[in-house]
Amino acid sequence: MIGWINQLRIAFGASFLWLVCLIYFTQGFRSFVWTAVSYQLKDNLKLSPSASQFVSSIAIFPWSIKPLYGILSDCIPIRGRKRIPYLILATLLALGPWLMLGVSASLRSSRVHLMILLTVQNLGSAMADVVIDAMIAEAVRLERASFAGDLQSVSWMAMALGGICGSLLGGYALENLQIDKIFLLFSVLPTIQLFSCGLVKENSFLPEPSTSNGLQTRSQRVLDEDKFSNMSKTITLRRKKGHKNTKKEAPVESEFEISGKDVSLASQWLRSLKMACSALFKAFRQPMILRPMAWFFLANVTVPNLSTIMFYYQSEVLNLEASFLGTARVVGWLGLMLGTFIYNRYLKKMNLRRILMWAHVGLALSSLLDVVLVSRSNTSLGISDKVMVLGGSVLADGINQFKFMPFLIMSGQLCPPGIEGTLFALFMSINNLGSTVGSIVGAGLASLLDISSGSFDNLALGITIQVLCTFIPILLLFLIPKEATGIPA
């Protein structure tokens, strides 16, 4: 393991490898602070389960527009650089809200202010995720393509480690620290990330202006030539400034050229944006891409997400401690890893339609465990609530991975050459948007059934509706290519 890490360090540089691992670890460690957010919404703001889930759904919306960040960083460089400046901006957006929430009690106590700050924080986190993915793609392409899989593996390992640590420590922190201290404590990681951005020189990975998704055009190269041309003209004007007969005219010409240069930059940036959006739209509207992505979107939208409502039930009715719920999330991470192993070992050669069908059947069965838990039937069987929660967490996260892995494989298969990065980000955004809409639908269902804090009489009915809705995506599997399998083409 150490030798493998050393090979990556030599290939890409210690500072770059550190930045990649830090960003992905921070993304996983977000579970540490979001556990505190859940209890802030429930205990301090006294929000109902549906209102709490609605706030959380709105806050994670920036993850649904990830292609926008990629297109902006690809097409509009900041001082000639396309990655590090955006990564610094993203880190500031991710850092500021936690500092503000940690310092100001009034902001923490306002539902609207809290929702806005959480949305801004997710904006920064999502932007950082897109930018570091682009930097990884460019580093692999320009330096060592043979290490592509290794670098991705390291990033996922770092995120998994962050998720496990964040889930373990989040619950224990809630039992020993005030929520404002937890917000401030978490802000240490984005602060370190901010300073780490200065350790990486973008030129070492981007010797020429390029984009991670291949959307660079000849106009960008012409723009660079214009920059040097205008620079040489300005230098010439300065050299002639000493001549008496041109002394007054030089500043006017310089201002004119600078103005023309600004207009040229703006027009070239606008043209690049239009071309990027046009290429993305043309690729996405193809039936072979549109139909499968429509299925994955509808598979999330048609199944109400009741996770926040179950969190309220587990903490209020079952009286499960925050530390135990954190442990349940860790077990969920382990289930996710187990699901990934089983998929790669036994399922990847199966037909995708069959995999997805059985995945949804499994998800329906795992939801039935929640019905057993809510109806208290487990106690009559001598099964404790904690065993039910842990078992359900492992089962649900493991089976969800059977559904998510085909999504990743199919996304890779469908991306046409030249715009892989941005189109893949669009696919992920569609999946995230579907999850967000599913959470909002779940909040609406909870409100319709009058499920609130202290009133969970209709929760079993809500979960039953969720189980029935889980079979709807099976009826839409005709949208998935008939011969597709889990092996990348």
Coordinates of C-alpha atoms in Angstrom, one line a residue:
M1 CA 0.0 0.0 0.0
I2 CA 2.8 2.4 1.0
G3 CA 4.7 1.6 -2.2
W4 CA 1.6 2.2 -4.3
I5 CA 1.0 5.6 -2.7
N6 CA 4.7 6.5 -3.3
Q7 CA 4.3 5.7 -7.0
L8 CA 1.4 8.1 -7.2
R9 CA 3.3 10.7 -5.3
I10 CA 6.2 10.5 -7.7
A11 CA 3.9 10.5 -10.8
F12 CA 1.7 13.4 -9.8
G13 CA 3.6 15.2 -7.0
A14 CA 3.0 15.1 -3.3
S15 CA 1.1 18.5 -3.2
F16 CA -1.4 17.4 -5.8
L17 CA -2.0 14.0 -4.3
W18 CA -2.4 15.7 -0.9
L19 CA -5.0 18.1 -2.3
V20 CA -7.0 15.3 -4.0
C21 CA -7.1 13.2 -0.8
L22 CA -7.9 16.2 1.4
I23 CA -10.8 17.3 -0.8
Y24 CA -12.3 13.8 -1.0
F25 CA -11.8 13.1 2.7
T26 CA -13.6 16.4 3.5
Q27 CA -16.5 15.4 1.2
G28 CA -16.9 12.2 3.1
F29 CA -16.3 13.8 6.5
R30 CA -19.3 16.1 5.9
S31 CA -21.4 13.5 7.6
F32 CA -19.7 14.8 10.8
V33 CA -21.3 18.2 10.6
W34 CA -24.5 17.2 8.8
T35 CA -25.4 15.0 11.8
A36 CA -25.4 18.2 13.8
V37 CA -27.5 20.0 11.2
S38 CA -30.1 17.3 11.5
Y39 CA -30.4 17.7 15.2
Q40 CA -30.3 21.5 14.8
L41 CA -33.4 21.3 12.6
K42 CA -35.2 18.8 14.9
D43 CA -34.3 19.9 18.4
N44 CA -33.5 23.6 18.2
L45 CA -35.7 24.8 15.4
K46 CA -38.5 22.4 16.3
L47 CA -39.2 21.6 12.6
S48 CA -41.6 18.9 11.7
P49 CA -40.1 15.9 9.8
S50 CA -41.6 17.0 6.5
A51 CA -40.3 20.6 7.0
S52 CA -36.9 19.4 8.0
Q53 CA -36.7 17.1 4.9
F54 CA -37.8 20.0 2.7
V55 CA -35.1 22.3 4.0
S56 CA -32.4 19.6 3.5
S57 CA -33.7 18.9 -0.1
I58 CA -33.4 22.6 -1.0
A59 CA -30.0 22.9 0.6
I60 CA -28.5 20.0 -1.6
F61 CA -29.9 21.5 -4.9
P62 CA -26.5 22.8 -6.0
W63 CA -25.4 19.3 -6.5
S64 CA -28.0 19.0 -9.2
I65 CA -26.3 21.7 -11.4
K66 CA -22.7 20.4 -11.4
P67 CA -22.2 20.8 -15.2
L68 CA -22.6 24.5 -14.8
Y69 CA -19.5 24.7 -12.7
G70 CA -17.6 22.6 -15.1
I71 CA -18.6 24.7 -18.1
L72 CA -17.7 27.9 -16.3
S73 CA -14.2 26.7 -15.3
D74 CA -13.6 25.3 -18.8
C75 CA -14.7 28.4 -20.7
I76 CA -13.9 31.3 -18.5
P77 CA -10.4 31.3 -17.0
I78 CA -9.5 33.6 -14.1
R79 CA -6.1 35.2 -14.8
G80 CA -5.3 32.6 -17.3
R81 CA -6.0 29.6 -15.0
K82 CA -9.1 27.4 -15.1
R83 CA -8.9 25.3 -12.0
I84 CA -7.1 26.6 -8.9
P85 CA -9.0 30.0 -8.8
Y86 CA -12.3 28.2 -9.0
L87 CA -11.2 25.7 -6.4
I88 CA -10.3 28.6 -4.1
L89 CA -13.6 30.3 -4.7
A90 CA -15.4 27.0 -4.0
T91 CA -13.5 26.5 -0.8
L92 CA -14.4 30.0 0.4
L93 CA -18.1 29.3 -0.3
A94 CA -17.8 26.0 1.6
L95 CA -16.0 27.5 4.5
G96 CA -17.8 30.8 5.1
P97 CA -21.3 29.4 6.0
W98 CA -19.9 27.1 8.8
L99 CA -17.9 30.0 10.3
M100 CA -21.0 32.2 10.2
L101 CA -23.3 29.5 11.7
G102 CA -20.7 28.8 14.4
V103 CA -20.4 32.4 15.4
S104 CA -23.9 33.7 15.0
A105 CA -26.7 32.2 17.1
S106 CA -29.4 34.3 15.2
L107 CA -28.4 32.7 11.9
R108 CA -28.6 29.2 13.4
S109 CA -32.0 30.0 14.9
S110 CA -33.6 31.2 11.6
R111 CA -34.9 28.5 9.3
V112 CA -34.5 30.7 6.2
H113 CA -31.0 31.9 7.0
L114 CA -29.9 28.4 7.9
M115 CA -31.3 27.0 4.6
I116 CA -29.6 29.8 2.6
L117 CA -26.2 29.2 4.2
L118 CA -26.5 25.5 3.9
T119 CA -27.3 25.9 0.2
V120 CA -24.2 28.2 -0.3
Q121 CA -22.1 25.7 1.5
N122 CA -23.3 22.9 -0.8
L123 CA -22.6 25.2 -3.8
G124 CA -19.0 25.4 -2.7
S125 CA -18.7 21.7 -2.0
A126 CA -20.3 20.7 -5.4
M127 CA -18.0 23.2 -7.2
A128 CA -14.9 21.8 -5.5
D129 CA -16.0 18.3 -6.4
V130 CA -16.3 19.2 -10.1
V131 CA -13.0 21.1 -10.2
I132 CA -11.0 18.4 -8.5
D133 CA -12.5 15.8 -10.8
A134 CA -11.4 17.9 -13.8
M135 CA -7.9 18.3 -12.3
I136 CA -7.6 14.6 -11.9
A137 CA -8.7 14.0 -15.5
E138 CA -6.2 16.5 -16.8
A139 CA -3.4 15.3 -14.6
V140 CA -3.9 11.7 -15.8
R141 CA -4.1 12.7 -19.4
L142 CA -1.0 15.0 -19.4
E143 CA 1.2 13.0 -17.0
R144 CA 0.6 9.3 -16.5
A145 CA -2.5 7.8 -18.1
S146 CA -1.5 4.4 -16.7
F147 CA -2.3 5.6 -13.2
A148 CA -5.9 6.7 -14.0
G149 CA -7.6 3.9 -12.1
D150 CA -5.1 4.1 -9.2
L151 CA -5.8 7.9 -8.7
Q152 CA -9.5 7.3 -8.8
S153 CA -9.2 4.5 -6.3
V154 CA -7.2 6.7 -3.9
S155 CA -9.9 9.4 -4.1
W156 CA -12.7 7.0 -3.4
M157 CA -10.7 5.5 -0.5
A158 CA -10.2 8.9 1.0
M159 CA -13.9 9.8 0.7
A160 CA -14.9 6.4 2.3
L161 CA -12.4 7.0 5.1
G162 CA -13.8 10.5 5.6
G163 CA -17.4 9.1 5.7
I164 CA -16.5 6.5 8.3
C165 CA -14.6 8.9 10.5
G166 CA -17.3 11.6 10.1
S167 CA -20.1 9.2 11.0
L168 CA -18.3 7.8 14.0
L169 CA -17.3 11.1 15.4
G170 CA -20.4 13.1 14.5
G171 CA -22.7 11.3 17.0
Y172 CA -20.1 11.4 19.8
A173 CA -19.5 15.1 19.2
L174 CA -23.2 15.9 19.6
E175 CA -23.2 14.3 23.0
N176 CA -20.1 16.2 24.2
L177 CA -20.1 19.5 22.3
Q178 CA -22.5 22.3 21.5
I179 CA -23.7 22.5 17.9
D180 CA -21.9 25.8 17.3
K181 CA -18.6 24.3 18.4
I182 CA -19.2 21.4 15.9
F183 CA -19.7 23.9 13.1
L184 CA -16.5 25.7 14.0
L185 CA -14.6 22.5 14.4
F186 CA -15.6 21.2 11.0
S187 CA -14.4 24.5 9.4
V188 CA -10.8 23.5 10.1
L189 CA -10.9 21.1 7.1
P190 CA -12.0 23.7 4.5
T191 CA -9.4 26.1 6.0
I192 CA -6.6 23.6 5.5
Q193 CA -8.0 22.9 2.0
L194 CA -7.9 26.7 1.3
F195 CA -4.2 26.9 2.2
S196 CA -3.5 23.7 0.3
C197 CA -4.7 25.2 -2.9
G198 CA -1.6 27.4 -2.9
L199 CA 0.7 24.4 -2.8
V200 CA -0.4 23.2 -6.3
K201 CA 0.9 25.1 -9.3
E202 CA -1.7 24.7 -12.0
N203 CA 0.9 25.1 -14.8
S204 CA 2.5 21.8 -13.8
F205 CA -0.7 20.1 -14.9
L206 CA -2.0 22.5 -17.4
P207 CA 0.9 23.5 -19.6
E208 CA -1.5 24.7 -22.3
P209 CA -5.0 26.0 -22.1
S210 CA -7.3 23.0 -22.3
T211 CA -10.5 21.6 -20.9
S212 CA -11.3 18.5 -19.1
N213 CA -14.1 17.7 -21.4
G214 CA -12.4 18.4 -24.8
L215 CA -14.5 21.5 -25.5
Q216 CA -11.6 23.7 -26.4
T217 CA -11.9 25.2 -29.9
R218 CA -9.7 27.0 -32.3
S219 CA -11.1 30.2 -31.0
Q220 CA -9.4 29.7 -27.7
R221 CA -6.1 29.3 -29.4
V222 CA -6.8 32.4 -31.4
L223 CA -7.6 34.2 -28.2
D224 CA -4.2 33.3 -26.7
E225 CA -2.5 34.6 -29.8
D226 CA -4.4 37.8 -29.5
K227 CA -3.2 38.2 -25.9
F228 CA 0.4 38.0 -27.0
S229 CA -0.3 40.3 -30.0
N230 CA -1.9 42.9 -27.8
M231 CA 0.9 42.6 -25.2
S232 CA 3.5 43.2 -27.9
K233 CA 1.6 46.2 -29.2
T234 CA 1.4 47.7 -25.7
I235 CA 5.1 47.2 -25.2
T236 CA 5.8 48.9 -28.5
L237 CA 3.6 51.9 -27.5
R238 CA 5.5 52.2 -24.2
R239 CA 8.8 52.3 -26.1
K240 CA 7.5 55.0 -28.4
K241 CA 6.2 57.1 -25.5
G242 CA 9.4 59.1 -25.3
H243 CA 8.9 60.6 -28.8
K244 CA 7.4 64.1 -28.7
N245 CA 5.1 63.7 -31.6
T246 CA 3.4 60.6 -30.2
K247 CA 3.5 61.6 -26.5
K248 CA -0.2 62.5 -26.3
E249 CA -1.5 59.9 -28.6
A250 CA 0.0 56.8 -27.0
P251 CA -2.3 56.7 -24.0
V252 CA -5.4 57.0 -26.2
E253 CA -4.2 54.1 -28.4
S254 CA -3.4 52.0 -25.3
E255 CA -6.8 52.5 -23.8
F256 CA -8.4 51.7 -27.1
E257 CA -6.4 48.5 -27.4
I258 CA -7.2 47.5 -23.8
S259 CA -10.9 48.1 -24.4
G260 CA -10.7 46.0 -27.6
K261 CA -8.9 43.3 -25.7
D262 CA -11.6 43.2 -23.0
V263 CA -14.3 43.0 -25.7
S264 CA -12.5 40.2 -27.4
L265 CA -12.1 38.3 -24.2
A266 CA -15.8 38.6 -23.4
S267 CA -16.9 37.6 -26.9
Q268 CA -14.5 34.6 -26.9
W269 CA -15.7 33.5 -23.5
L270 CA -19.4 33.9 -24.6
R271 CA -18.7 31.9 -27.7
S272 CA -17.0 29.1 -25.8
L273 CA -20.0 29.0 -23.4
K274 CA -22.4 28.8 -26.3
M275 CA -20.4 26.0 -28.0
A276 CA -20.1 24.0 -24.8
C277 CA -23.8 24.2 -24.0
S278 CA -24.7 23.4 -27.6
A279 CA -22.5 20.3 -27.7
L280 CA -23.9 19.2 -24.4
F281 CA -27.5 19.6 -25.5
K282 CA -26.9 17.9 -28.9
A283 CA -25.3 14.9 -27.2
F284 CA -27.9 14.6 -24.4
R285 CA -30.9 14.7 -26.7
Q286 CA -29.8 11.5 -28.5
P287 CA -32.3 8.7 -27.6
M288 CA -29.5 6.3 -26.7
I289 CA -28.5 8.8 -23.9
L290 CA -31.8 10.4 -23.1
R291 CA -33.8 7.3 -22.5
P292 CA -31.5 5.6 -19.9
M293 CA -30.9 8.8 -18.1
A294 CA -34.7 9.4 -18.0
W295 CA -35.1 6.0 -16.3
F296 CA -32.5 6.8 -13.6
F297 CA -34.2 10.1 -12.9
L298 CA -37.7 8.6 -12.7
A299 CA -36.4 5.8 -10.5
N300 CA -35.6 8.4 -7.9
V301 CA -38.6 10.7 -8.4
T302 CA -41.3 8.0 -8.3
V303 CA -40.1 6.5 -4.9
P304 CA -40.7 8.9 -2.0
N305 CA -37.7 9.3 0.3
L306 CA -38.6 9.1 3.9
S307 CA -35.1 9.0 5.4
T308 CA -35.6 12.2 7.5
I309 CA -38.9 11.0 8.8
M310 CA -37.3 7.7 9.9
F311 CA -34.5 9.7 11.6
Y312 CA -37.1 11.5 13.7
Y313 CA -38.8 8.2 14.5
Q314 CA -35.6 6.5 15.5
S315 CA -34.5 9.4 17.8
E316 CA -37.8 10.3 19.3
V317 CA -39.8 7.1 19.6
L318 CA -37.0 4.5 19.7
N319 CA -34.8 6.9 21.7
L320 CA -31.6 5.9 19.9
E321 CA -28.6 8.0 20.8
A322 CA -26.8 10.2 18.3
S323 CA -23.6 8.1 18.7
F324 CA -25.5 4.9 17.8
L325 CA -27.1 6.6 14.7
G326 CA -23.6 7.6 13.7
T327 CA -22.5 4.0 14.1
A328 CA -25.4 2.9 11.9
R329 CA -24.1 5.2 9.1
V330 CA -20.6 3.6 9.4
V331 CA -22.3 0.2 9.0
G332 CA -24.0 1.7 6.0
W333 CA -20.6 2.6 4.5
L334 CA -19.4 -0.9 5.1
G335 CA -22.6 -2.2 3.4
L336 CA -21.8 0.1 0.4
M337 CA -18.3 -1.4 0.1
L338 CA -19.7 -4.9 0.4
G339 CA -22.3 -4.1 -2.3
T340 CA -19.5 -2.8 -4.6
F341 CA -17.5 -6.0 -4.1
I342 CA -20.4 -8.3 -4.8
Y343 CA -21.4 -6.3 -7.9
N344 CA -17.8 -6.4 -9.3
R345 CA -17.4 -10.1 -8.4
Y346 CA -20.7 -11.6 -9.4
L347 CA -23.1 -9.2 -11.1
K348 CA -21.2 -7.2 -13.7
K349 CA -21.7 -9.7 -16.5
M350 CA -25.5 -9.8 -15.9
N351 CA -28.0 -7.9 -18.1
L352 CA -28.6 -4.4 -16.7
R353 CA -32.3 -4.7 -16.8
R354 CA -32.2 -7.8 -14.7
I355 CA -29.8 -6.2 -12.2
L356 CA -31.9 -3.1 -11.8
M357 CA -35.1 -5.1 -11.5
W358 CA -33.7 -7.3 -8.7
A359 CA -32.2 -4.2 -7.1
H360 CA -35.6 -2.6 -6.8
V361 CA -37.1 -5.8 -5.5
G362 CA -34.4 -5.8 -2.8
L363 CA -35.1 -2.2 -2.0
A364 CA -38.7 -3.0 -1.5
L365 CA -37.8 -5.8 0.9
S366 CA -35.4 -3.6 2.8
S367 CA -38.2 -1.0 3.2
L368 CA -40.4 -3.7 4.6
L369 CA -38.0 -4.0 7.5
D370 CA -38.9 -0.4 8.3
V371 CA -42.6 -1.5 8.4
V372 CA -41.6 -4.2 10.9
L373 CA -39.7 -1.7 13.0
V374 CA -42.4 0.9 13.0
S375 CA -45.2 -1.7 13.8
R376 CA -43.0 -3.0 16.7
S377 CA -43.3 -6.5 15.4
N378 CA -39.6 -7.1 15.9
T379 CA -40.0 -6.9 19.7
S380 CA -42.4 -9.8 19.7
L381 CA -39.8 -11.8 17.8
G382 CA -37.2 -10.9 20.3
I383 CA -35.2 -8.7 17.9
S384 CA -33.9 -5.4 19.3
D385 CA -34.4 -2.1 17.6
K386 CA -30.7 -1.5 17.3
V387 CA -30.2 -4.8 15.4
M388 CA -33.1 -3.9 13.0
V389 CA -31.6 -0.4 12.4
L390 CA -28.1 -1.8 11.8
G391 CA -29.4 -4.6 9.6
G392 CA -31.6 -2.3 7.6
S393 CA -28.7 0.2 7.0
V394 CA -26.4 -2.5 5.7
L395 CA -29.0 -4.0 3.4
A396 CA -30.3 -0.7 2.0
D397 CA -26.9 0.8 1.3
G398 CA -25.6 -2.5 -0.2
I399 CA -28.6 -2.9 -2.5
N400 CA -28.5 0.7 -3.5
Q401 CA -25.0 0.1 -4.7
F402 CA -26.3 -2.6 -7.1
K403 CA -28.4 0.2 -8.6
F404 CA -25.7 2.9 -8.6
M405 CA -22.9 0.8 -10.1
P406 CA -24.9 0.2 -13.3
F407 CA -25.5 3.9 -13.4
L408 CA -21.8 4.7 -13.4
I409 CA -21.1 2.0 -16.0
M410 CA -23.8 3.1 -18.3
S411 CA -22.8 6.8 -17.9
G412 CA -19.3 5.9 -19.0
Q413 CA -20.6 3.9 -22.0
L414 CA -22.9 6.7 -23.2
C415 CA -20.4 9.6 -23.0
P416 CA -19.3 10.4 -26.5
P417 CA -15.6 11.3 -27.1
G418 CA -14.7 15.0 -26.5
I419 CA -17.3 16.0 -23.9
E420 CA -16.9 13.1 -21.4
G421 CA -16.2 15.3 -18.4
T422 CA -19.2 17.7 -18.7
L423 CA -21.6 15.0 -19.9
F424 CA -20.7 12.7 -17.0
A425 CA -21.2 15.6 -14.6
L426 CA -24.6 16.1 -16.2
F427 CA -25.5 12.5 -15.7
M428 CA -24.5 12.7 -12.0
S429 CA -26.5 15.9 -11.7
I430 CA -29.6 14.2 -13.1
N431 CA -29.3 11.5 -10.5
N432 CA -28.8 14.1 -7.8
L433 CA -31.8 16.1 -9.0
G434 CA -33.9 12.9 -9.0
S435 CA -32.9 12.3 -5.4
T436 CA -33.7 15.9 -4.4
V437 CA -37.2 15.6 -6.0
G438 CA -37.7 12.2 -4.4
S439 CA -36.9 13.8 -1.0
I440 CA -39.4 16.6 -1.7
V441 CA -42.0 14.1 -2.7
G442 CA -41.3 12.2 0.5
A443 CA -41.8 15.4 2.5
G444 CA -45.1 16.0 0.8
L445 CA -46.2 12.5 1.5
A446 CA -45.4 12.9 5.2
S447 CA -47.3 16.2 5.3
L448 CA -50.3 14.6 3.5
L449 CA -50.4 11.8 6.0
D450 CA -50.0 14.2 8.9
I451 CA -46.8 12.6 10.1
S452 CA -45.1 15.0 12.5
S453 CA -42.8 15.1 15.5
G454 CA -44.6 13.1 18.2
S455 CA -47.3 11.8 15.8
F456 CA -46.1 8.8 13.8
D457 CA -49.4 6.9 13.6
N458 CA -49.4 6.9 9.8
L459 CA -45.7 6.2 9.3
A460 CA -46.3 2.5 8.6
L461 CA -48.8 3.6 5.9
G462 CA -46.3 6.0 4.4
I463 CA -43.6 3.3 4.2
T464 CA -46.1 0.9 2.6
I465 CA -46.8 3.5 -0.1
Q466 CA -43.0 3.8 -0.5
V467 CA -42.7 0.0 -0.9
L468 CA -45.4 0.0 -3.6
C469 CA -43.8 2.9 -5.4
T470 CA -40.5 1.0 -5.5
F471 CA -42.0 -1.3 -8.2
I472 CA -42.9 1.6 -10.6
P473 CA -39.4 1.9 -12.0
I474 CA -39.5 -1.8 -12.9
L475 CA -42.3 -1.0 -15.3
L476 CA -40.1 1.6 -17.0
L477 CA -37.1 -0.7 -17.6
F478 CA -37.9 -0.6 -21.4
L479 CA -35.9 2.7 -21.4
I480 CA -32.7 0.8 -20.6
P481 CA -30.9 -0.8 -23.6
K482 CA -32.0 -4.4 -23.9
E483 CA -28.5 -5.9 -24.4
A484 CA -26.6 -3.6 -22.0
T485 CA -24.5 -5.3 -19.3
G486 CA -22.4 -4.2 -16.3
I487 CA -19.1 -4.5 -18.3
P488 CA -17.8 -1.2 -19.7
A489 CA -17.9 -1.2 -23.5

